[in-house]
N, CA and C atoms as an extended XYZ file, in Angstrom:
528
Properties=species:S:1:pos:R:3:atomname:S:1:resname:S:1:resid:I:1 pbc="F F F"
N       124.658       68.685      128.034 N   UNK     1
C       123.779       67.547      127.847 CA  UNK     1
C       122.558       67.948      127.015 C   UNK     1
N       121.556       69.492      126.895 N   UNK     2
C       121.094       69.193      126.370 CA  UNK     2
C       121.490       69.753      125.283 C   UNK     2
N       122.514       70.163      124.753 N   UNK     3
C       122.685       70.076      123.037 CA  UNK     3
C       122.894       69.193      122.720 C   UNK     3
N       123.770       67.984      123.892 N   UNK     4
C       123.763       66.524      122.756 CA  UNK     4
C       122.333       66.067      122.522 C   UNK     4
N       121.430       66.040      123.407 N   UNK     5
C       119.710       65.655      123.345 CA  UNK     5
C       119.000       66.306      121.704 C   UNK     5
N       119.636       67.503      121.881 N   UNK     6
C       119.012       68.046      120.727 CA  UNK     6
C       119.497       67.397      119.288 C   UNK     6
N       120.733       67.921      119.341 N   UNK     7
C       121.640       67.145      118.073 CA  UNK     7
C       121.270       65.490      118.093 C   UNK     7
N       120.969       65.043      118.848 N   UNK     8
C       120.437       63.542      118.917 CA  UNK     8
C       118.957       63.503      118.210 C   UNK     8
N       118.097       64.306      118.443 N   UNK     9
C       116.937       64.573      118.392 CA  UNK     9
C       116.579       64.647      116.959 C   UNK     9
N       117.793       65.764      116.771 N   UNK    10
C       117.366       66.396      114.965 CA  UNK    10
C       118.034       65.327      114.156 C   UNK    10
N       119.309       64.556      114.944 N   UNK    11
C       119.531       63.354      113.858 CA  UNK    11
C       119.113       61.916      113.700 C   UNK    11
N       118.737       61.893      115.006 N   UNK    12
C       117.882       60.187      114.678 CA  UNK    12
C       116.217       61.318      113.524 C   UNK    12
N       115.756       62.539      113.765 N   UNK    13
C       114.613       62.685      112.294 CA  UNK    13
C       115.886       62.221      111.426 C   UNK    13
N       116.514       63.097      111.038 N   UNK    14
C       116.946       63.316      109.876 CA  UNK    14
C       117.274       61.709      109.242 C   UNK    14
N       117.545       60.970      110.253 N   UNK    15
C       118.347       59.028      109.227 CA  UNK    15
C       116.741       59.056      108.835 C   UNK    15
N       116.299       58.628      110.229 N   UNK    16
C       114.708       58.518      109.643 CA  UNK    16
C       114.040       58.668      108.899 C   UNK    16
N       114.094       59.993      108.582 N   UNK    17
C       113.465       60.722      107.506 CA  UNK    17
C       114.225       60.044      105.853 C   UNK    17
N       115.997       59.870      105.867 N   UNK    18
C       116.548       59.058      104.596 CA  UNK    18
C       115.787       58.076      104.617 C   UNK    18
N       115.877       57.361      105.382 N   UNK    19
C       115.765       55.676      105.218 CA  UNK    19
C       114.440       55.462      105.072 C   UNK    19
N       113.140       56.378      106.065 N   UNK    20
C       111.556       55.542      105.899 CA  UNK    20
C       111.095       56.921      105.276 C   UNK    20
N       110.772       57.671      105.923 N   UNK    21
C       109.428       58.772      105.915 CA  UNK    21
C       109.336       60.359      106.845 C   UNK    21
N       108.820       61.268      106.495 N   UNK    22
C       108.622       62.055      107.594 CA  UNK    22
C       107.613       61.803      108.567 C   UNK    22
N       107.185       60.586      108.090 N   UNK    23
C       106.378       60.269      109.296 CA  UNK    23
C       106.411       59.129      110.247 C   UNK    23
N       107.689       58.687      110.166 N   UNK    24
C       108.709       57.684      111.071 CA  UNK    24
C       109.210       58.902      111.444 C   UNK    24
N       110.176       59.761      111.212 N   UNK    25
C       110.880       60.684      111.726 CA  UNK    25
C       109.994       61.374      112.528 C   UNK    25
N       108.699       61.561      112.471 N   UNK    26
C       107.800       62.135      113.071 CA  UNK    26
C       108.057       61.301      114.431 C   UNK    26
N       107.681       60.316      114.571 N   UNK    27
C       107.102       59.196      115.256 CA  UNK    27
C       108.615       59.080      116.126 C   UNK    27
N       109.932       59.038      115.617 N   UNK    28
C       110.918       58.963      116.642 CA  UNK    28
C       111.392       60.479      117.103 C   UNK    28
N       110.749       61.595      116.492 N   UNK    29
C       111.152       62.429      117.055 CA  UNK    29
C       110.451       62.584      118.488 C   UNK    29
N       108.980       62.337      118.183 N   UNK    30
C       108.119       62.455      119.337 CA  UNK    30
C       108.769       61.919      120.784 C   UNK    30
N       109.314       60.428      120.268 N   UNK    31
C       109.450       59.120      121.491 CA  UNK    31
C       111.264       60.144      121.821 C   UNK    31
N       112.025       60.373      121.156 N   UNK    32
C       113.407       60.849      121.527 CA  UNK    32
C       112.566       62.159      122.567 C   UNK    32
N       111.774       62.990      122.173 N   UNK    33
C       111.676       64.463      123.378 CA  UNK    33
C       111.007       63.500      124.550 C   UNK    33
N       110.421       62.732      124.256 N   UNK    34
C       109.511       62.082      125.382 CA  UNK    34
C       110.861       61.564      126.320 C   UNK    34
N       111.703       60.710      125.662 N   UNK    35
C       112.618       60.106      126.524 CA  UNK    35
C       113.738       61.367      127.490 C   UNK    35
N       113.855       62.366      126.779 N   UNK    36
C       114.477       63.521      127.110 CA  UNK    36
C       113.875       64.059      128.612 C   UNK    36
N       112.825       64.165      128.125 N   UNK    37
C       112.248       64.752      129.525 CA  UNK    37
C       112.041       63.715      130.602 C   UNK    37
N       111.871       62.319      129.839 N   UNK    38
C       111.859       61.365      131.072 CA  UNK    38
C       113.606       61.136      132.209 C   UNK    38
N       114.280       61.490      131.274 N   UNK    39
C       115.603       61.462      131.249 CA  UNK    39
C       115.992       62.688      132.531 C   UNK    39
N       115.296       63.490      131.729 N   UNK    40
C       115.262       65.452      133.059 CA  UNK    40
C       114.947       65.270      134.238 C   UNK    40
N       113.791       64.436      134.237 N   UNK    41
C       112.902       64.063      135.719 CA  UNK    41
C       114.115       63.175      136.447 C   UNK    41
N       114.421       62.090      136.042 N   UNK    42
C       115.390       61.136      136.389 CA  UNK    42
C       116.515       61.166      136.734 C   UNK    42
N       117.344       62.489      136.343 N   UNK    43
C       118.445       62.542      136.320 CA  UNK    43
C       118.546       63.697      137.023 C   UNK    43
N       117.827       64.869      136.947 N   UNK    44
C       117.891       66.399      137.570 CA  UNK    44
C       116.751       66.463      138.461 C   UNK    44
N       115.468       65.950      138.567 N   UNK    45
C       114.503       65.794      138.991 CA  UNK    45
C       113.774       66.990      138.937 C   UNK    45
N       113.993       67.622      137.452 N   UNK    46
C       113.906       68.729      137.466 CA  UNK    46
C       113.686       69.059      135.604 C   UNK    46
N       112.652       69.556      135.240 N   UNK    47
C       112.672       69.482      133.175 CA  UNK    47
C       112.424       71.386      133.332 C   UNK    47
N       113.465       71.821      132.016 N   UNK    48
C       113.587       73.349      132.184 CA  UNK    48
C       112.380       73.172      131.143 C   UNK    48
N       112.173       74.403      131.363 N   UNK    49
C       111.002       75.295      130.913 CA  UNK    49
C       110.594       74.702      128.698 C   UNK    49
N       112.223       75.593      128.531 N   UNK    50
C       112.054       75.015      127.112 CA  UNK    50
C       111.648       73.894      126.572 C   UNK    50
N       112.083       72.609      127.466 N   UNK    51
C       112.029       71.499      127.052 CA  UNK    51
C       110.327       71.103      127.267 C   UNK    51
N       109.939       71.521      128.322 N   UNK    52
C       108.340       71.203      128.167 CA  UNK    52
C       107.746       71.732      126.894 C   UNK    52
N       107.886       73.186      126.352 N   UNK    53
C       107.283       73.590      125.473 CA  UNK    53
C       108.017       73.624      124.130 C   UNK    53
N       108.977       72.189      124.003 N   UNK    54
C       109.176       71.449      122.693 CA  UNK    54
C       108.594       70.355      122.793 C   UNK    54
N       108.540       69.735      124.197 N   UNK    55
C       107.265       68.517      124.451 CA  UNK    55
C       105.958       68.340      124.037 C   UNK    55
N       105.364       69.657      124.095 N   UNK    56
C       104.003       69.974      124.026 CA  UNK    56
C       104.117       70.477      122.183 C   UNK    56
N       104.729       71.414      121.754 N   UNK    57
C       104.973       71.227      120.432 CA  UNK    57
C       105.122       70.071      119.485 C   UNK    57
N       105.845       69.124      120.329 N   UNK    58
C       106.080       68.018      119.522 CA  UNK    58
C       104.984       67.250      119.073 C   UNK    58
N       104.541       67.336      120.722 N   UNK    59
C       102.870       66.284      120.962 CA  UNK    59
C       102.462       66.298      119.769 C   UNK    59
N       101.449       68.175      120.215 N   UNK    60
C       100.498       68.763      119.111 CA  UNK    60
C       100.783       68.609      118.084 C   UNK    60
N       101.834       68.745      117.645 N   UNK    61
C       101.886       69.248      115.675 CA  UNK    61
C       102.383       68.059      115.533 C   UNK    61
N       103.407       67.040      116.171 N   UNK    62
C       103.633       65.519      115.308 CA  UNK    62
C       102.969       64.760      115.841 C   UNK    62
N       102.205       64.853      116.411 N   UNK    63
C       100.651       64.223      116.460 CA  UNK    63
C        99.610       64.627      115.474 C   UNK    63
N        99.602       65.785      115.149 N   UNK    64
C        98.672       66.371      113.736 CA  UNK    64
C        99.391       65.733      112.672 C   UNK    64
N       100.608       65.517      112.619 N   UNK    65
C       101.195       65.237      111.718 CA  UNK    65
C       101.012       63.626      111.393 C   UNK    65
N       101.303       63.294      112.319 N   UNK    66
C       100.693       61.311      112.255 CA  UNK    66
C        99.092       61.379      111.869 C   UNK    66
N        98.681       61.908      112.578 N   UNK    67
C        96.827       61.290      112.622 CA  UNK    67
C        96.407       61.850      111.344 C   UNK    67
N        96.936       63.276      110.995 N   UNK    68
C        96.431       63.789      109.595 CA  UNK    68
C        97.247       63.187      108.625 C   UNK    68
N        97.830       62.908      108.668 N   UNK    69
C        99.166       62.605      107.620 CA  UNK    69
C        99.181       63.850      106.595 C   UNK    69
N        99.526       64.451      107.318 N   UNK    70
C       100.249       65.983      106.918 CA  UNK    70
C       101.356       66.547      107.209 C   UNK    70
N       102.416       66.320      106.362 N   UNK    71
C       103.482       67.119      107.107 CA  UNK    71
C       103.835       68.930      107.287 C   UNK    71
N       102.571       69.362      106.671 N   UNK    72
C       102.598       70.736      107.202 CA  UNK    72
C       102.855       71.008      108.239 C   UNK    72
N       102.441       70.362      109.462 N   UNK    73
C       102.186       70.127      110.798 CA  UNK    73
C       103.799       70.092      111.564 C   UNK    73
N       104.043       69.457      111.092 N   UNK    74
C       105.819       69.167      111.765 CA  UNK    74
C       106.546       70.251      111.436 C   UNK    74
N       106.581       70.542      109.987 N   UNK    75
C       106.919       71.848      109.811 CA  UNK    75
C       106.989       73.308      110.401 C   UNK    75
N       105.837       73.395      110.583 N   UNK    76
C       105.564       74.326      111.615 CA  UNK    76
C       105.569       74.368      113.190 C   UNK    76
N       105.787       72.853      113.846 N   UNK    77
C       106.243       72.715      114.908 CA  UNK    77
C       107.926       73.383      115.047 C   UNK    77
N       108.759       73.581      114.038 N   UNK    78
C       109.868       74.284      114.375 CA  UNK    78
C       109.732       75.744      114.585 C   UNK    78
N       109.231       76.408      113.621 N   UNK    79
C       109.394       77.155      113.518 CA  UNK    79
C       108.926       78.107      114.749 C   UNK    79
N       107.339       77.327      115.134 N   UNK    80
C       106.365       77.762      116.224 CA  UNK    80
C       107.545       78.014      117.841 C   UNK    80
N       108.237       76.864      117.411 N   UNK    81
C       109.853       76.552      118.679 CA  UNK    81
C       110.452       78.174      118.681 C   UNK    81
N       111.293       78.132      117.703 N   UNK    82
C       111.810       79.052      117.638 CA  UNK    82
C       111.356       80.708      117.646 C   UNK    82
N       110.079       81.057      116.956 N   UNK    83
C       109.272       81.987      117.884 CA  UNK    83
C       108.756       81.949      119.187 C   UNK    83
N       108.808       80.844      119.786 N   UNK    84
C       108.357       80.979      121.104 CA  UNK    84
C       109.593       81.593      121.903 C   UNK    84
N       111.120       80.992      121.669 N   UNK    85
C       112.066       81.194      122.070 CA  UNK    85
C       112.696       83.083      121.751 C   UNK    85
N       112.326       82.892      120.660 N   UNK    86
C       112.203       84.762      120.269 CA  UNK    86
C       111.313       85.464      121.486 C   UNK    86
N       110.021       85.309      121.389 N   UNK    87
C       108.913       85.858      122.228 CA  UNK    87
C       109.531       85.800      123.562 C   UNK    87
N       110.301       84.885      124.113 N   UNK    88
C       110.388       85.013      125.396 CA  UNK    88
C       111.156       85.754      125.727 C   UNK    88
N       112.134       85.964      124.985 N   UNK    89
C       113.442       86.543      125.002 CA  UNK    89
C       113.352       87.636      124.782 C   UNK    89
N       112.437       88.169      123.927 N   UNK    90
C       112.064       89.835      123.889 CA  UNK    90
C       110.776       90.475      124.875 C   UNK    90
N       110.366       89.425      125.775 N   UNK    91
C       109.500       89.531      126.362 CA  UNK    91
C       109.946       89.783      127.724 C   UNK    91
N       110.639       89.021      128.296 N   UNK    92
C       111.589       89.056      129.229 CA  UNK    92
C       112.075       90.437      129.291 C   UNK    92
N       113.055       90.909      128.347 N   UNK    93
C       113.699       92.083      127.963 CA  UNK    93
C       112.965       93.417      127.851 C   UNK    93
N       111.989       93.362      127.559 N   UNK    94
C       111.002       94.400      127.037 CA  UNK    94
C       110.106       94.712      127.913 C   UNK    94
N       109.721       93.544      128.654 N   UNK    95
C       108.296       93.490      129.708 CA  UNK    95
C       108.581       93.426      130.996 C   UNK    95
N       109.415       92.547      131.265 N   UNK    96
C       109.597       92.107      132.319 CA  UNK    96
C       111.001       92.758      132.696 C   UNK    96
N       111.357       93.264      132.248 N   UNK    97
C       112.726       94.173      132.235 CA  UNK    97
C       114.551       92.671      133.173 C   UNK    97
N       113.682       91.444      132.357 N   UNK    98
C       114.877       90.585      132.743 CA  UNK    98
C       115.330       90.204      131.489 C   UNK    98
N       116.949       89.535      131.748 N   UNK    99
C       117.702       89.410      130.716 CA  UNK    99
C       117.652       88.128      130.548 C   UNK    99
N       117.626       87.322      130.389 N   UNK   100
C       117.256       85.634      129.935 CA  UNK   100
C       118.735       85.187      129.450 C   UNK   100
N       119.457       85.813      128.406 N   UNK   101
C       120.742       85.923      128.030 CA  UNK   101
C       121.362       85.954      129.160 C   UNK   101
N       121.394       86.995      129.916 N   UNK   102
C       122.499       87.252      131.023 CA  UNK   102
C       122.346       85.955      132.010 C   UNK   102
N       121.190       85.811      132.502 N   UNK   103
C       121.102       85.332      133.031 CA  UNK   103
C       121.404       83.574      132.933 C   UNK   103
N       121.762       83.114      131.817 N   UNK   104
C       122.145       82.154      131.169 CA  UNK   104
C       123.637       81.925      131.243 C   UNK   104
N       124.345       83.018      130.818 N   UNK   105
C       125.243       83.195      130.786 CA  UNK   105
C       126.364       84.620      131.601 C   UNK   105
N       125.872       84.795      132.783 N   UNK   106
C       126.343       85.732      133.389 CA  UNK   106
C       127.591       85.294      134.712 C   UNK   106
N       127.337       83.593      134.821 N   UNK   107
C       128.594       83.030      135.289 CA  UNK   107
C       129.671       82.817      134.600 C   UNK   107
N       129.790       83.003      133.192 N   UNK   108
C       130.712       82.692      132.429 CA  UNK   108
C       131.494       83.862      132.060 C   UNK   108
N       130.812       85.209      131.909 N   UNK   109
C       130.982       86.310      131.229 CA  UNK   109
C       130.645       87.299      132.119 C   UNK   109
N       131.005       88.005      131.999 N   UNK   110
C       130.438       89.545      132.913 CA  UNK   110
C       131.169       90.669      131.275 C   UNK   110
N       129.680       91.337      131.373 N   UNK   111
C       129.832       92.509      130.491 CA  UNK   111
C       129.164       93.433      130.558 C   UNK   111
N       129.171       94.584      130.318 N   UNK   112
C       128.630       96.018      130.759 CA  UNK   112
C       126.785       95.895      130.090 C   UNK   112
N       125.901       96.717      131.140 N   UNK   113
C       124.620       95.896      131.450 CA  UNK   113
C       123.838       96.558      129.646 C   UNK   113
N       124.398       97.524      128.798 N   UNK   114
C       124.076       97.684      127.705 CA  UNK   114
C       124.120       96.671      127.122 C   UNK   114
N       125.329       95.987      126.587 N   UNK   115
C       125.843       95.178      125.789 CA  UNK   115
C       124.608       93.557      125.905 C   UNK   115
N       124.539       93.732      127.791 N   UNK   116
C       124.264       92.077      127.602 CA  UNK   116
C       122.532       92.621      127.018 C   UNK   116
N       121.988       93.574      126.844 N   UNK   117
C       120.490       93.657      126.565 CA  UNK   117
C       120.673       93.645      124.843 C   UNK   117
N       122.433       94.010      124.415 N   UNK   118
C       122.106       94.231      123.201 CA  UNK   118
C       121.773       92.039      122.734 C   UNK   118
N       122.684       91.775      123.131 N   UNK   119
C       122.629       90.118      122.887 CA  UNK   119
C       121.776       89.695      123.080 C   UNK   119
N       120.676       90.182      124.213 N   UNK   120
C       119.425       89.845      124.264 CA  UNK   120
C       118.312       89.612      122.842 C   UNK   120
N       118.752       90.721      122.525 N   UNK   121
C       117.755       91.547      121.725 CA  UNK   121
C       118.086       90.891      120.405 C   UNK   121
N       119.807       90.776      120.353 N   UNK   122
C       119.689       90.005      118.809 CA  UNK   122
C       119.720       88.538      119.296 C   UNK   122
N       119.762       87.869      120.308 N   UNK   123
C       119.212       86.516      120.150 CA  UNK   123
C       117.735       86.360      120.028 C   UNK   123
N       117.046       87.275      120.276 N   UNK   124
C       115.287       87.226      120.062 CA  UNK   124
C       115.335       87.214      118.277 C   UNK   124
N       115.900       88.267      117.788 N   UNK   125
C       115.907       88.141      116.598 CA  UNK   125
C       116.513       87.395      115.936 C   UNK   125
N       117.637       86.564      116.334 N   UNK   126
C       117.539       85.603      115.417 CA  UNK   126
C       116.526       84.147      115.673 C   UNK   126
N       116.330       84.052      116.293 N   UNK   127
C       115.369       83.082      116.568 CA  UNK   127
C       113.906       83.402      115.663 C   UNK   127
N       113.694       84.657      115.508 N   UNK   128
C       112.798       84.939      114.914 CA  UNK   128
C       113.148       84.676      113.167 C   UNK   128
N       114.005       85.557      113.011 N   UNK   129
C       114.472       85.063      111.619 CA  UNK   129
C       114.752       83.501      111.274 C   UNK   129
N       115.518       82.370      112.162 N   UNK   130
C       115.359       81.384      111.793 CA  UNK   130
C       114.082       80.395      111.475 C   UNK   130
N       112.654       81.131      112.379 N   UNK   131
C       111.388       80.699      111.958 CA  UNK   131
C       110.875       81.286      110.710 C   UNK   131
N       111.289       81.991      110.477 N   UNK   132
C       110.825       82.871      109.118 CA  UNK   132
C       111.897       82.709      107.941 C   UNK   132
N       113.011       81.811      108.318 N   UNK   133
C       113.790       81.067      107.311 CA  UNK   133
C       113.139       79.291      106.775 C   UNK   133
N       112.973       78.471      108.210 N   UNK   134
C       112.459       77.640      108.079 CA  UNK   134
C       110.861       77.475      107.243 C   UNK   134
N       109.731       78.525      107.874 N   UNK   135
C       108.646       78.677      106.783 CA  UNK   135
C       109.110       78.665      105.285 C   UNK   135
N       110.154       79.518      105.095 N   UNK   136
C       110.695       79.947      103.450 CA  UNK   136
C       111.004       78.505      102.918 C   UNK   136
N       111.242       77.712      103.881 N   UNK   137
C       112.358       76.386      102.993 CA  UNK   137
C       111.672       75.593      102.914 C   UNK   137
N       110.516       75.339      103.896 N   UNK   138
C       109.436       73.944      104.377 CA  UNK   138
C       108.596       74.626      102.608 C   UNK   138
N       108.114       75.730      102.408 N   UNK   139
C       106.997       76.179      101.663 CA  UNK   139
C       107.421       76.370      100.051 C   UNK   139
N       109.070       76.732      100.007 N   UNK   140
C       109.415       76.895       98.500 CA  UNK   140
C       110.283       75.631       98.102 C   UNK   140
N       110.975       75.029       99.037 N   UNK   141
C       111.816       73.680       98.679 CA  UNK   141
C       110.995       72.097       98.751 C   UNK   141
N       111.577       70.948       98.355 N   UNK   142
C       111.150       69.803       98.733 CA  UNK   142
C       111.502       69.809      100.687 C   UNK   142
N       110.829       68.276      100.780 N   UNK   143
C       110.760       67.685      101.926 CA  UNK   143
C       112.616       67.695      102.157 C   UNK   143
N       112.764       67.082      101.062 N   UNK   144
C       114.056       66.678      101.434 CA  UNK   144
C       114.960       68.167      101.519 C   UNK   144
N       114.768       68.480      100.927 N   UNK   145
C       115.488       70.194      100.889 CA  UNK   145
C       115.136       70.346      102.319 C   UNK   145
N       114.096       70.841      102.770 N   UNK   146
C       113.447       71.279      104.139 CA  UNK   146
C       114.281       70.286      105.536 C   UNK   146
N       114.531       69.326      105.051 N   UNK   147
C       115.341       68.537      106.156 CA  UNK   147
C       116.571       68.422      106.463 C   UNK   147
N       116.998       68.378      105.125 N   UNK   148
C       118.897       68.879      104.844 CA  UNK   148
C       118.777       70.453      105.634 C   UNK   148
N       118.092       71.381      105.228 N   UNK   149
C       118.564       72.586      106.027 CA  UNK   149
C       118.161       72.443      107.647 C   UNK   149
N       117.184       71.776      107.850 N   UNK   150
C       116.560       71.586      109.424 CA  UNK   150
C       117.659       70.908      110.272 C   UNK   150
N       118.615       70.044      109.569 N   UNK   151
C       119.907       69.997      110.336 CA  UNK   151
C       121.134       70.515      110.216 C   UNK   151
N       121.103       70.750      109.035 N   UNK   152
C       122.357       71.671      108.641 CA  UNK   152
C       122.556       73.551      108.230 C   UNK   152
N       121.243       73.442      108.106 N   UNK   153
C       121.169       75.089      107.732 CA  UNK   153
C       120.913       75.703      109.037 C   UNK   153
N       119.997       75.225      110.215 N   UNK   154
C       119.856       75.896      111.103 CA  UNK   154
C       121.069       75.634      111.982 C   UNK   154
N       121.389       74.367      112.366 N   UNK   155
C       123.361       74.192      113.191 CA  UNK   155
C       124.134       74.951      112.592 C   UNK   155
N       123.921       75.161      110.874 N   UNK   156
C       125.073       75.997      110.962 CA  UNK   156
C       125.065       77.211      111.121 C   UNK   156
N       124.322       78.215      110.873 N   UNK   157
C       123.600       79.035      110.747 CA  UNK   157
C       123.413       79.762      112.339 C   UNK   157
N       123.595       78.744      113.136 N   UNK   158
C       123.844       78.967      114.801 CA  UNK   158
C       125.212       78.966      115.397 C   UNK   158
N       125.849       77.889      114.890 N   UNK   159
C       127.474       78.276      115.276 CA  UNK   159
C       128.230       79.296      114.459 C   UNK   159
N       127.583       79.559      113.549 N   UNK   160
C       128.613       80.859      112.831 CA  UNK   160
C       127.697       82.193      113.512 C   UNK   160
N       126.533       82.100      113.763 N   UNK   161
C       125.815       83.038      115.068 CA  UNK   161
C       126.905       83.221      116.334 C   UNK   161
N       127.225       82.174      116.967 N   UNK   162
C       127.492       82.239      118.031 CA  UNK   162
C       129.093       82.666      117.830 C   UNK   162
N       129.971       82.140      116.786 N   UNK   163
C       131.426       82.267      116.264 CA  UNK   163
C       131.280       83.912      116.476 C   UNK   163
N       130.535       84.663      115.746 N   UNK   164
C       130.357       86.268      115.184 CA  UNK   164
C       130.209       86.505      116.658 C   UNK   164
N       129.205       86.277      117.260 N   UNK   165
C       128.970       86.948      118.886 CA  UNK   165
C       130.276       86.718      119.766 C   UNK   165
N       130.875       85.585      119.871 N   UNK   166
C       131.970       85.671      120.640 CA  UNK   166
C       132.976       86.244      120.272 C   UNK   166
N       133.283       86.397      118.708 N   UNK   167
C       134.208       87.763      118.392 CA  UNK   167
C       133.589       89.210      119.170 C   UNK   167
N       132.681       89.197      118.783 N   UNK   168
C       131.916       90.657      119.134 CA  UNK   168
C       132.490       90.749      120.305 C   UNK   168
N       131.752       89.911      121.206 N   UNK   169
C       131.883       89.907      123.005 CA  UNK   169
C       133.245       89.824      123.071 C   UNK   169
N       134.680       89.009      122.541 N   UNK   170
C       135.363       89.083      123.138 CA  UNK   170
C       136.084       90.852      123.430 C   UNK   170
N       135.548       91.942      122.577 N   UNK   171
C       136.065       92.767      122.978 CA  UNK   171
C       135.766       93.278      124.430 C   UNK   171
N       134.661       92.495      125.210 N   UNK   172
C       134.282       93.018      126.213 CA  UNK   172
C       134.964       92.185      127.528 C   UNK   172
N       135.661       91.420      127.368 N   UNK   173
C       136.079       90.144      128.110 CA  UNK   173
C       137.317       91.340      129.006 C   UNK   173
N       137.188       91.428      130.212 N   UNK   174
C       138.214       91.330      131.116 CA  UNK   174
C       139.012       90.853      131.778 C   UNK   174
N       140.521       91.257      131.852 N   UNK   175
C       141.585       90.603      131.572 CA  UNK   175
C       141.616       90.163      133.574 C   UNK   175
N       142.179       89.124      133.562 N   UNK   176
C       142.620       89.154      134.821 CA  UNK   176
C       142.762       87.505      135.075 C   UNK   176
C-alpha cells in the first residue's frame, strides 16, 4: 500500500505538472501526502516514521515553494527525502549498531549477518547518490527534464536497484 501511495503521489505531480504548473503539482502533491497520512491514522491507526518526515518535507519546501513561487524549493524537498533516508540507514548501521534493512526485511529472507549490513550500507548509498543525481538534473536540465526523471529516472533506477540486489541475494537464499 504504500508504494501504490507513493507511485500515486509522484503521478498525480507529474499529470499536474503536464497539464498546469509545478505549482499545481506542488499544491496536489502536498493535499495527496496529507491524505496519505490521514489515510495511516484511519486505516492502521498508526503513520510510520518515513511518512511523517515526507509530510513535514512536503509542508516546508512546497509550502516555500507556493508562497515564494520558487521551485527551487520542491526540488530540493526530494532530494533532502532521500538523504534523510540515507542518514538513517547509515546511522542506524554505524551508530546504533541496528540494521533497518534487516529489519524490514528479515521475515522474508534470512541471510548471513555480514551480507544483510552489506545491503544496509549500499541502500544508504544509494539513496544518497539518488539525491546527488536529482540536484544534478533539477540544476543542469529543464523543469520538464527534472520531472520526466523524478518519475521515471528515479522508479527506474530503483527497480533495476532492487532487480541487481535480488540477483545478488539470491545466491544467499536457502533451499528448503
Amino acid at each position: 500500500m504504500k508504494l501504490l501511495f507513493h507511485l500515486l503521489t509522484i503521478s498525480l505531480f507529474f499529470i499536474s505538472f503536464k497539464v498546469w504548473s509545478v505549482y499545481t503539482a506542488t499544491s496536489i502533491a502536498i493535499a495527496t501526502v496529507l491524505i496519505q497520512v490521514m489515510w495511516s491514522v484511519f486505516r492502521y491507526r498508526h503513520v510510520n516514521m518515513m511518512l511523517w518526515v515526507s509530510l513535514v518535507l512536503i509542508i516546508v519546501f512546497g509550502g516555500a515553494t507556493l508562497v515564494l513561487h520558487d521551485d527551487r524549493f520542491i526540488k530540493w524537498k526530494t532530494t533532502l527525502l532521500y538523504w534523510v533516508f540515507s542518514l538513517a540507514i547509515l546511522f542506524s548501521q554505524f551508530i546504533l549498531r541496528k540494521n533497518l534493512i534487516q529489519k524490514a526485511l528479515n521475515a522474508h529472507i534470512q541471510l548471513p549477518p555480514l551480507i544483510w549490513v552489506k545491503l544496509n550500507v549500499i541502500w544508504g548509498l544509494f539513496f544518497a547518490a539518488l539525491g546527488i543525481a536529482n540536484l544534478w538534473v533539477a540544476y543542469r536540465f529543464s523543469n520538464n527534464t527534472w520531472v520526466d526523471f523524478k518519475l521515471f529516472g528515479t522508479t527506474g533506477a530503483t527497480l533495476m536497484f532492487i532487480v541487481i540486489q535480488s540477483l545478488w541475494l539470491a545466491r544467499y537464499k536457502k533451499e528448503g
